[in-house]
CSV table of C-alpha atoms in Angstrom, one decimal:
chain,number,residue,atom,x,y,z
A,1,UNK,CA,0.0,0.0,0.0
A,2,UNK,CA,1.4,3.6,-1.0
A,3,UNK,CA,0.4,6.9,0.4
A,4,UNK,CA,0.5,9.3,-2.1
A,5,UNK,CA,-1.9,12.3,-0.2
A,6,UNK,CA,-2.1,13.4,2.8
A,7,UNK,CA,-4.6,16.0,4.2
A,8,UNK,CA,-4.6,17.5,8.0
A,9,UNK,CA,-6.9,20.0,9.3
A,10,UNK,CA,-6.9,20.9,12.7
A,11,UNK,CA,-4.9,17.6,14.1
A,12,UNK,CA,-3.0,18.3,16.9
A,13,UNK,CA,0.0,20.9,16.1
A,14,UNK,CA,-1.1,21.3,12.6
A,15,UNK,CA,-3.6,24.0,10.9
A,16,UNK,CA,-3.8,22.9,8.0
A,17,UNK,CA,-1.3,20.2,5.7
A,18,UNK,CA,-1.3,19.2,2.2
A,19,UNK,CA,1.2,16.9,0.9
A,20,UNK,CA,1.9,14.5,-1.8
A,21,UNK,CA,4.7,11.2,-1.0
A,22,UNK,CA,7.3,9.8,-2.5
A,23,UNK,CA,6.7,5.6,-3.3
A,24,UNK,CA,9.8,4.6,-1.5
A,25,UNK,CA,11.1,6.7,0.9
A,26,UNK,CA,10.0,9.8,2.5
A,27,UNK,CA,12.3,11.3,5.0
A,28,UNK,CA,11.0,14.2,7.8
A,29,UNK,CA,13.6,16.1,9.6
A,30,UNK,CA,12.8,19.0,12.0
A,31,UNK,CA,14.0,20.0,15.9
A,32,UNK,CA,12.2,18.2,18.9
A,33,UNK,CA,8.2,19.8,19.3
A,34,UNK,CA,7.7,20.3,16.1
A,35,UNK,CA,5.4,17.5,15.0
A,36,UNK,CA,7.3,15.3,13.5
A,37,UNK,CA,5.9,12.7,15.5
A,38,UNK,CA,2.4,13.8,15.5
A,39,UNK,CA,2.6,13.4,11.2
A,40,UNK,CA,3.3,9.7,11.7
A,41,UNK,CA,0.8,9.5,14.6
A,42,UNK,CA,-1.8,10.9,11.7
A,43,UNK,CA,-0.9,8.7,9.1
A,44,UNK,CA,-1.1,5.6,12.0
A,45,UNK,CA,-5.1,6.9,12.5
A,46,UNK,CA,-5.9,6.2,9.0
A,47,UNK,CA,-4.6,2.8,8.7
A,48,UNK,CA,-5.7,1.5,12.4
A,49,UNK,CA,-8.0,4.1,13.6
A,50,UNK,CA,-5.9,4.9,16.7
A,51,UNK,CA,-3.0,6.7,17.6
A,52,UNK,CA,0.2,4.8,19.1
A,53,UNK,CA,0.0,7.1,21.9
A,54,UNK,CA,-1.9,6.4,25.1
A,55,UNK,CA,-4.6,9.1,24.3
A,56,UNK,CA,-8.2,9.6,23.6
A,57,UNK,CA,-9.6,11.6,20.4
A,58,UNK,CA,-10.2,14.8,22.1
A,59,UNK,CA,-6.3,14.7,22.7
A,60,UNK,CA,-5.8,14.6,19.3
A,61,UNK,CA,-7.6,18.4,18.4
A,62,UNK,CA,-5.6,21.0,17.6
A,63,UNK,CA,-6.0,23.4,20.5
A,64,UNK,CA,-9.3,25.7,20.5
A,65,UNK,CA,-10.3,23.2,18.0
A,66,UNK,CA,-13.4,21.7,18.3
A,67,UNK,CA,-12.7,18.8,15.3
A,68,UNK,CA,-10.2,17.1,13.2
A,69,UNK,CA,-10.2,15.7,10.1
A,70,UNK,CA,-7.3,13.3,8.7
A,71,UNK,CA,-7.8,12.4,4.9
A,72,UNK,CA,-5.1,10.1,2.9
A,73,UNK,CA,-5.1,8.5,-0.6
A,74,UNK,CA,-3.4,5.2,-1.0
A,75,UNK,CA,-2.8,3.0,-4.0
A,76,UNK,CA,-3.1,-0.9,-3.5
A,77,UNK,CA,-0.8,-3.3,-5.0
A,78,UNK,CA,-3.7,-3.9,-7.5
A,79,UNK,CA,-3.3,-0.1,-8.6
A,80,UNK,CA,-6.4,0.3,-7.1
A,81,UNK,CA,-6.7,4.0,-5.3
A,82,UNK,CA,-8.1,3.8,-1.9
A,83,UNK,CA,-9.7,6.7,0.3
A,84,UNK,CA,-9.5,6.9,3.6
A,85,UNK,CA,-11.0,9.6,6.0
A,86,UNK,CA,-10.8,10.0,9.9
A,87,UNK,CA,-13.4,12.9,11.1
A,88,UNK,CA,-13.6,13.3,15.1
A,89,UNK,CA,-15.9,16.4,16.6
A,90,UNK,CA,-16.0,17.2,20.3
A,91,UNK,CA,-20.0,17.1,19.3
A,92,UNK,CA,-20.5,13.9,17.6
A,93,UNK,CA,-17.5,11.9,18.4
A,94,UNK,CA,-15.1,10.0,15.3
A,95,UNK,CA,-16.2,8.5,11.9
A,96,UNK,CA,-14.2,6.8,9.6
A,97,UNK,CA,-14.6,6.3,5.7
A,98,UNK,CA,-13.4,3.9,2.8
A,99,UNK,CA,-13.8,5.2,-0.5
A,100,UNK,CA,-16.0,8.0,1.0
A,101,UNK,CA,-18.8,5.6,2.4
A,102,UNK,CA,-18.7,5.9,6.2
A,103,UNK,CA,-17.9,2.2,8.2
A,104,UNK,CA,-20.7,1.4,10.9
A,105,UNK,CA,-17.4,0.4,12.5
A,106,UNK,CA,-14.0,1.8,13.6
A,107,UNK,CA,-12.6,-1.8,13.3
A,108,UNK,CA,-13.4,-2.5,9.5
A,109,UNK,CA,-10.9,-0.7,8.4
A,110,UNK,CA,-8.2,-2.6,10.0
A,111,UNK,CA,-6.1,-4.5,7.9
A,112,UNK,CA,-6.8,-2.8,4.5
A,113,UNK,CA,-4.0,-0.5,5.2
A,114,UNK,CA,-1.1,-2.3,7.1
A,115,UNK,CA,1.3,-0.5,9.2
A,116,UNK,CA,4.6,-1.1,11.4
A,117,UNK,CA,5.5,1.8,14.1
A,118,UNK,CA,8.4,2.1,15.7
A,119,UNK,CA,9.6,5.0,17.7
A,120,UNK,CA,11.4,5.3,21.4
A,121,UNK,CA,8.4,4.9,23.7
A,122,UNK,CA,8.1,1.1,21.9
A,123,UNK,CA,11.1,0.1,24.0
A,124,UNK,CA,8.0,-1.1,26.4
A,125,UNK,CA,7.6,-4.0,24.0
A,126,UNK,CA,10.4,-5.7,24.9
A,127,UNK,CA,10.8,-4.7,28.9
A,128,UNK,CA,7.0,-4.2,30.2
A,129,UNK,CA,4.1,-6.5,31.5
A,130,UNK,CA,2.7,-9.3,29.1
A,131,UNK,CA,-0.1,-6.6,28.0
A,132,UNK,CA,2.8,-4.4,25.5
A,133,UNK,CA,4.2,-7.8,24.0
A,134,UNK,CA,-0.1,-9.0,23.7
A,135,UNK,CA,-1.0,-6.0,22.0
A,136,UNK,CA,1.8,-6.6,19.7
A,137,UNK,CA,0.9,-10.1,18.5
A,138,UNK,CA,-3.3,-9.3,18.8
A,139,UNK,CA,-2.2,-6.0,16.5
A,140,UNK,CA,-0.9,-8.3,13.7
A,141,UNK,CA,-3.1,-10.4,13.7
A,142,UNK,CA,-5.6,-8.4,13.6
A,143,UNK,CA,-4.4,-6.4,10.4
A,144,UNK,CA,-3.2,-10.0,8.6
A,145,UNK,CA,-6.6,-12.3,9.4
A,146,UNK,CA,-10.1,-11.0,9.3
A,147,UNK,CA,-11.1,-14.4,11.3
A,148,UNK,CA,-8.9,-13.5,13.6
A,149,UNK,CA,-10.1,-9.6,14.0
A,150,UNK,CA,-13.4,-11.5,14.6
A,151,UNK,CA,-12.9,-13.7,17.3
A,152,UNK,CA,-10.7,-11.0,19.2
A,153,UNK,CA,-13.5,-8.7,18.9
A,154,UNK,CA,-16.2,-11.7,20.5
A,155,UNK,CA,-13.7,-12.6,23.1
A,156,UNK,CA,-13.0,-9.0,24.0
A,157,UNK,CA,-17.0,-8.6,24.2
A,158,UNK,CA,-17.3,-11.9,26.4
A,159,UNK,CA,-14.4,-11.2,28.6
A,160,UNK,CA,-16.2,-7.7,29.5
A,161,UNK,CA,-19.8,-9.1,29.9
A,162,UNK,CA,-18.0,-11.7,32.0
A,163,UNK,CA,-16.4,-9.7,34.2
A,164,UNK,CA,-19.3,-7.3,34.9
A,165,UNK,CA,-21.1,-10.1,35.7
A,166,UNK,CA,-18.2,-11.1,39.1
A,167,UNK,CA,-18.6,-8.0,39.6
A,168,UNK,CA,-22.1,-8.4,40.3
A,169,UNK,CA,-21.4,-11.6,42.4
A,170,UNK,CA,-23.1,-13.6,39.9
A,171,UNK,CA,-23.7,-17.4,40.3
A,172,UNK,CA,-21.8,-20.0,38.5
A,173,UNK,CA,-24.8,-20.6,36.5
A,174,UNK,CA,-25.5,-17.2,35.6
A,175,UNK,CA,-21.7,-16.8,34.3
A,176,UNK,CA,-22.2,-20.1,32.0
A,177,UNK,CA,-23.4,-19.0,28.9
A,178,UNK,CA,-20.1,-16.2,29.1
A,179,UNK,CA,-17.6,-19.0,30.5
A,180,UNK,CA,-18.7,-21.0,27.2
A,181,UNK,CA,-18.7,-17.8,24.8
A,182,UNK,CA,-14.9,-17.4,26.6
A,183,UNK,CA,-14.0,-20.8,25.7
A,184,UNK,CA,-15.1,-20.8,22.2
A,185,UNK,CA,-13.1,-17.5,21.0
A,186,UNK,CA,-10.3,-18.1,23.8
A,187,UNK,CA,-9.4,-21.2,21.8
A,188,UNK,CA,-9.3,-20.3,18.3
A,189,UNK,CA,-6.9,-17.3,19.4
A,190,UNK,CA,-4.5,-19.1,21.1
A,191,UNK,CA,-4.5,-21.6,18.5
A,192,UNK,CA,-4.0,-18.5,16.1
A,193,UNK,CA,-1.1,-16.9,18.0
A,194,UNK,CA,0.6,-20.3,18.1
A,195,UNK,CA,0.3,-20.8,14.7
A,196,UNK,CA,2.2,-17.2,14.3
A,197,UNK,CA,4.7,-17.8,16.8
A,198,UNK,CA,6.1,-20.9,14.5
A,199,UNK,CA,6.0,-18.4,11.5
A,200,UNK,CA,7.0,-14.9,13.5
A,201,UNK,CA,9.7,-16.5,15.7
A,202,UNK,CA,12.2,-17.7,12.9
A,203,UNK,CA,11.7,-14.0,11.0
A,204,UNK,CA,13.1,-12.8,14.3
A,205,UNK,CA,15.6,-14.5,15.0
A,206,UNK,CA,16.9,-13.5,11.6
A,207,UNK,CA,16.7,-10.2,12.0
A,208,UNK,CA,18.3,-10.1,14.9
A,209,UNK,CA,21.3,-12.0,13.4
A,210,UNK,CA,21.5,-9.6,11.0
A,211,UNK,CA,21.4,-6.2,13.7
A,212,UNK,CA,23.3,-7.8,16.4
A,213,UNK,CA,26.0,-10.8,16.9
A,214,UNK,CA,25.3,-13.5,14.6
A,215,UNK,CA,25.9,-16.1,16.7
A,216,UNK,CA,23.6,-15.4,19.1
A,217,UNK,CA,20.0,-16.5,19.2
A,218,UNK,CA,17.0,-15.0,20.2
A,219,UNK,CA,14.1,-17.2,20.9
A,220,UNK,CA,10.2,-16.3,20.7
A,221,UNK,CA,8.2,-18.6,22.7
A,222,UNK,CA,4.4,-18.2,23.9
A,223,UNK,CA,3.1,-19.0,27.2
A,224,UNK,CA,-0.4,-20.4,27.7
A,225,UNK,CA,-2.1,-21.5,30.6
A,226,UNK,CA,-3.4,-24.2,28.0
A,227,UNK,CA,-0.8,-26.3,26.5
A,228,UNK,CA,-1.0,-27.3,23.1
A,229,UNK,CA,-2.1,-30.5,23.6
A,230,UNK,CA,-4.5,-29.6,26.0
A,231,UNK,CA,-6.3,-26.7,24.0
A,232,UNK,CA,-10.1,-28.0,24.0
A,233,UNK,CA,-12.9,-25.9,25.3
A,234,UNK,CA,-13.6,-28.6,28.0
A,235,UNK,CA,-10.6,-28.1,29.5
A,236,UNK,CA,-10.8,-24.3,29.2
A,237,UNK,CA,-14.0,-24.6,31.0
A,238,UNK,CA,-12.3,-26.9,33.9
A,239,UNK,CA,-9.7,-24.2,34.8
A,240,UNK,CA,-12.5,-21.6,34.6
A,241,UNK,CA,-14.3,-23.8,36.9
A,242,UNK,CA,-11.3,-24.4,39.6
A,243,UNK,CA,-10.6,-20.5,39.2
A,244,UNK,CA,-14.1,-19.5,40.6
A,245,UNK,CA,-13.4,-18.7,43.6
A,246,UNK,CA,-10.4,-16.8,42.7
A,247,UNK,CA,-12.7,-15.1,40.2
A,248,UNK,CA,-15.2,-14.0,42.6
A,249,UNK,CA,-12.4,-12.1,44.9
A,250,UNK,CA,-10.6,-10.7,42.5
A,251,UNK,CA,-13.6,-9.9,40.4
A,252,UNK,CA,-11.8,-10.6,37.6
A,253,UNK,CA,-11.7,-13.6,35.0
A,254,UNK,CA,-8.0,-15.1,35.6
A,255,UNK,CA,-8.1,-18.2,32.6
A,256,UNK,CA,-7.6,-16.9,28.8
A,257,UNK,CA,-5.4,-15.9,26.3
A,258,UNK,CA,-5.9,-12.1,28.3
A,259,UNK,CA,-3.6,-13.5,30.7
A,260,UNK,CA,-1.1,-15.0,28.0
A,261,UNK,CA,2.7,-13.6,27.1
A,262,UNK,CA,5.3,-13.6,24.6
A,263,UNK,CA,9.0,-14.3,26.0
A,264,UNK,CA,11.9,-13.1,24.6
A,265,UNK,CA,15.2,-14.8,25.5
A,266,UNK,CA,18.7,-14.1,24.4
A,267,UNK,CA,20.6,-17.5,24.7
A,268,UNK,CA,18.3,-18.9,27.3
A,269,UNK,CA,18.3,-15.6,29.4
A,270,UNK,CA,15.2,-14.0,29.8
A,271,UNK,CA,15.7,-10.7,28.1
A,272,UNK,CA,13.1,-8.8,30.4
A,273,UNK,CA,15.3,-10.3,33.2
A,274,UNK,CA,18.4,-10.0,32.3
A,275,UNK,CA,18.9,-7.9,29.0
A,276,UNK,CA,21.2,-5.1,28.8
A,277,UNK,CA,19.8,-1.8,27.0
A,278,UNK,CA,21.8,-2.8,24.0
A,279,UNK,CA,20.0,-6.1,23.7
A,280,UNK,CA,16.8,-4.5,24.9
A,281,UNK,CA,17.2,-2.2,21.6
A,282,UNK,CA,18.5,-4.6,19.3
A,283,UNK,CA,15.5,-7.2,19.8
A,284,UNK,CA,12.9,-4.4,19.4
A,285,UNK,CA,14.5,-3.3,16.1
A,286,UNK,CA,14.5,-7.3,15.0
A,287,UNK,CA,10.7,-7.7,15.8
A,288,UNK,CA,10.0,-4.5,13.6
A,289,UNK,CA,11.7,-5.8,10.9
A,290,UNK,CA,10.2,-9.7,11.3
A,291,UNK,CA,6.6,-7.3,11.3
A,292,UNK,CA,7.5,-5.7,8.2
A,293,UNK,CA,8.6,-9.4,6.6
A,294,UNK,CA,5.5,-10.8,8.0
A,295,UNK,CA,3.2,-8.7,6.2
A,296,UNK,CA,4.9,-9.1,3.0
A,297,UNK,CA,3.5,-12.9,3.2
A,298,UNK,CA,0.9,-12.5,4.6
A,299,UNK,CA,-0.8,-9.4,3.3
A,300,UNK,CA,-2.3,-8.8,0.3
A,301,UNK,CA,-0.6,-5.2,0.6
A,302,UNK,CA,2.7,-3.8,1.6
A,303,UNK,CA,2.6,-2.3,4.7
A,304,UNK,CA,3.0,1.3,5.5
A,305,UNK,CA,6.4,1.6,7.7
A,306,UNK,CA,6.2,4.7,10.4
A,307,UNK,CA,9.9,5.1,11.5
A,308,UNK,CA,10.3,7.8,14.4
A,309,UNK,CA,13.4,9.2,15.9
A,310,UNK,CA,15.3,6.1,15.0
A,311,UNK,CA,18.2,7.9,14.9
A,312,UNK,CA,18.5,8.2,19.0
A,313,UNK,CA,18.1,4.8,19.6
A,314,UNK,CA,20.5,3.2,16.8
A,315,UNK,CA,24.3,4.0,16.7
A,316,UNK,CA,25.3,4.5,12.9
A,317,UNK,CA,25.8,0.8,11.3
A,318,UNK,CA,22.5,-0.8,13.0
A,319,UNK,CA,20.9,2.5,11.7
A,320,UNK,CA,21.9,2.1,8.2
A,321,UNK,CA,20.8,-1.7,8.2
A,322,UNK,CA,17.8,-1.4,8.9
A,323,UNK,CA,16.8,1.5,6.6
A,324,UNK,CA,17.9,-1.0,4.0
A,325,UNK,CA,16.0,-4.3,5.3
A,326,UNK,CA,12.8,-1.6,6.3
A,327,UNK,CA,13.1,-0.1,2.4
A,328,UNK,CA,12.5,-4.1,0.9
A,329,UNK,CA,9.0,-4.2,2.2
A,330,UNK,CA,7.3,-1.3,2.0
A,331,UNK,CA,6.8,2.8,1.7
A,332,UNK,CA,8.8,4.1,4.4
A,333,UNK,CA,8.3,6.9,6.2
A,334,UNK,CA,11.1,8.4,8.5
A,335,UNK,CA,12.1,10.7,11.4
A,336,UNK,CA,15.0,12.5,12.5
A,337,UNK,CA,16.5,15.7,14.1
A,338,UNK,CA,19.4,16.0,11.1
A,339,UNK,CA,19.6,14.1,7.9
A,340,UNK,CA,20.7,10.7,7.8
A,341,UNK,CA,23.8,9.8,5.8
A,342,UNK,CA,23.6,5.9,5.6
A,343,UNK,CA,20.6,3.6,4.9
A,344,UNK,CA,18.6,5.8,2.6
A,345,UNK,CA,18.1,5.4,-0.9
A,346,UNK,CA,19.3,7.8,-3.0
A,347,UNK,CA,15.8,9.1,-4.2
A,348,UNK,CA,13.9,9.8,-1.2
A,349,UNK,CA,11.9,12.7,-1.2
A,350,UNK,CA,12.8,14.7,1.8
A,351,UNK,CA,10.6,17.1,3.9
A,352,UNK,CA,11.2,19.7,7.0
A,353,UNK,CA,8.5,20.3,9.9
A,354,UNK,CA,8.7,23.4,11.7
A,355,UNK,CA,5.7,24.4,13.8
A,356,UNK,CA,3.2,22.3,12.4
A,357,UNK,CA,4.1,23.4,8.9
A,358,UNK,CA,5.6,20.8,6.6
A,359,UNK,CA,7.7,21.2,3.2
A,360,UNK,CA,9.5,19.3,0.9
A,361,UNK,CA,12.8,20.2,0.4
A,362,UNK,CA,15.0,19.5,-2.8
């Protein structure tokens, strides 16, 4: 997928921005405040409907502002030119559009756009709780499978219903039909996500080879409360059972694939554990790149890759490779205080940001 327009008005630092891309590389240099970051976070909106920012929509207005409006036109790898428009009003809250017919919902656009993001605050991915490393795997999978966007979605919708209910001191009967709905979806995910893991895991430890020392090894694994050879919904519904009374103190379901994690070892050593910041740094870098491999197989389009401030957390030679492993899979769009020497092709168009205002440069 290729972003060839982009439109801003009113979102977040920026009046008003009209721009046309290069189909490679587009690089964005400006000083800190700015908005460098809050161009990526815009072109993140249209192709998941959400910022990567821990933020609500009425964060995003420009200030004074009452509304937003983000508008982008893509081209598919069918040649097919794609529309995309994000609208949010402190009156009537967001609405998002394909081809200029308005979804009933947010989530139908996602996965017609792919994106990977990587900027500093994703350093949280590799060295914070199970949730950073979940949201991760649920996010691609969500944007490569539309059966798996679905059964998220009905587990997400159980798991709330569920817990309102222990929240309610509800009987073991009355939590049932949920407990059931739980087991059905919590199955088929974890199923999914090991599924991935035997794909994702070799991607990474490639990458990583290639970033860091080669004879290292980094290792993927996923932990389950369900083995493999135990995932069946009647067991799912036995450790729901003998959890119950857990449950009904904590008021909180404690069996699922909620509860799940990815771990990340370096030899054998847990890298949350024990990793230095280099290693930290090195295996983030090596699951953006497996993401941006991953889609190229399992997408229908090239994803859109949202680069930010890689230059601070890169010295020179990891910097420069992955520019080159990011520019094999899709348009890239990159952030930086000064321009970068290494990594970038030769023909990337190059813009400057200062104060919300945004150029190309020759």
């Amino acid at each position: 997928m290729i972003l060839r327009k982009l439109s801003l008005r009113n979102f977040r630092n920026y009046d008003s921005l009209d721009l046309e891309f290069s189909a490679s590389a587009n690089f964005i240099c400006g000083n800190n405040g700015q908005g460098k970051s809050n161009f990526l976070e815009a072109i993140h909106l249209l192709a998941v409907t959400r910022s990567f920012r821990p933020c609500n929509d009425r964060d995003l207005l420009k200030f004074e502002r009452d509304h937003f409006e983000i508008s982008g036109e893509f081209v598919d790898e069918a040649q097919v030119r794609r529309h995309v428009n994000v609208c949010y009003s402190s009156a009537t809250g967001k609405e998002v559009s394909l081809d200029r017919k308005r979804l009933s919902s947010a989530a139908a656009l996602i996965g017609v756009i792919p994106v990977v993001h990587f900027s500093p605050e994703s350093h949280r991915i590799t060295s914070g709780p199970p949730a950073e490393r979940r949201r991760l795997v649920d996010m691609l999978l969500c944007q490569s499978s539309p059966a798996y966007l679905t059964d998220w979605q009905e587990y997400q919708r159980s798991l709330k219903q569920r817990n309102a209910l222990l929240n309610q001191n509800a009987s073991a009967k009355t939590l049932a039909a949920w407990s059931e709905a739980l087991a059905n979806y919590g199955c088929k995910i974890i199923a999914a996500r090991r599924r991935f893991v035997e794909t994702f895991a070799p991607l990474v430890l490639q990458a990583y080879r290639d970033i860091a020392t080669p004879s290292f090894s980094l290792q993927l694994t996923y932990q389950s409360q369900l083995a493999a050879d135990e995932l069946t919904q009647e067991n799912y519904l036995k450790l729901l059972s003998a959890a119950h009374a857990t449950e009904m103190r904590r008021k909180q379901t404690q069996v699922g694939p909620h509860r799940d994690d990815f771990v990340l070892a370096i030899d054998g050593r847990e890298l949350r554990r024990f990793g230095s910041r280099g290693e930290h740094k090195s295996t983030l870098l090596a699951l953006k790149m497996a993401e941006a491999t991953y889609f190229k197989d399992k997408s229908a389009n090239a994803p859109l890759i949202l680069l930010d401030d890689l230059q601070s957390e890169l010295d020179a030679m990891r910097l420069a490779a992955a520019l080159r492993h990011f520019q094999q899979f899709g348009q890239l769009f990159v952030t930086a205080l000064a321009p970068l020497a290494e990594g970038m092709s030769a023909n990337a168009a190059r813009y400057e940001v200062v104060a919300g205002e945004m150029k190309w440069v020759e």
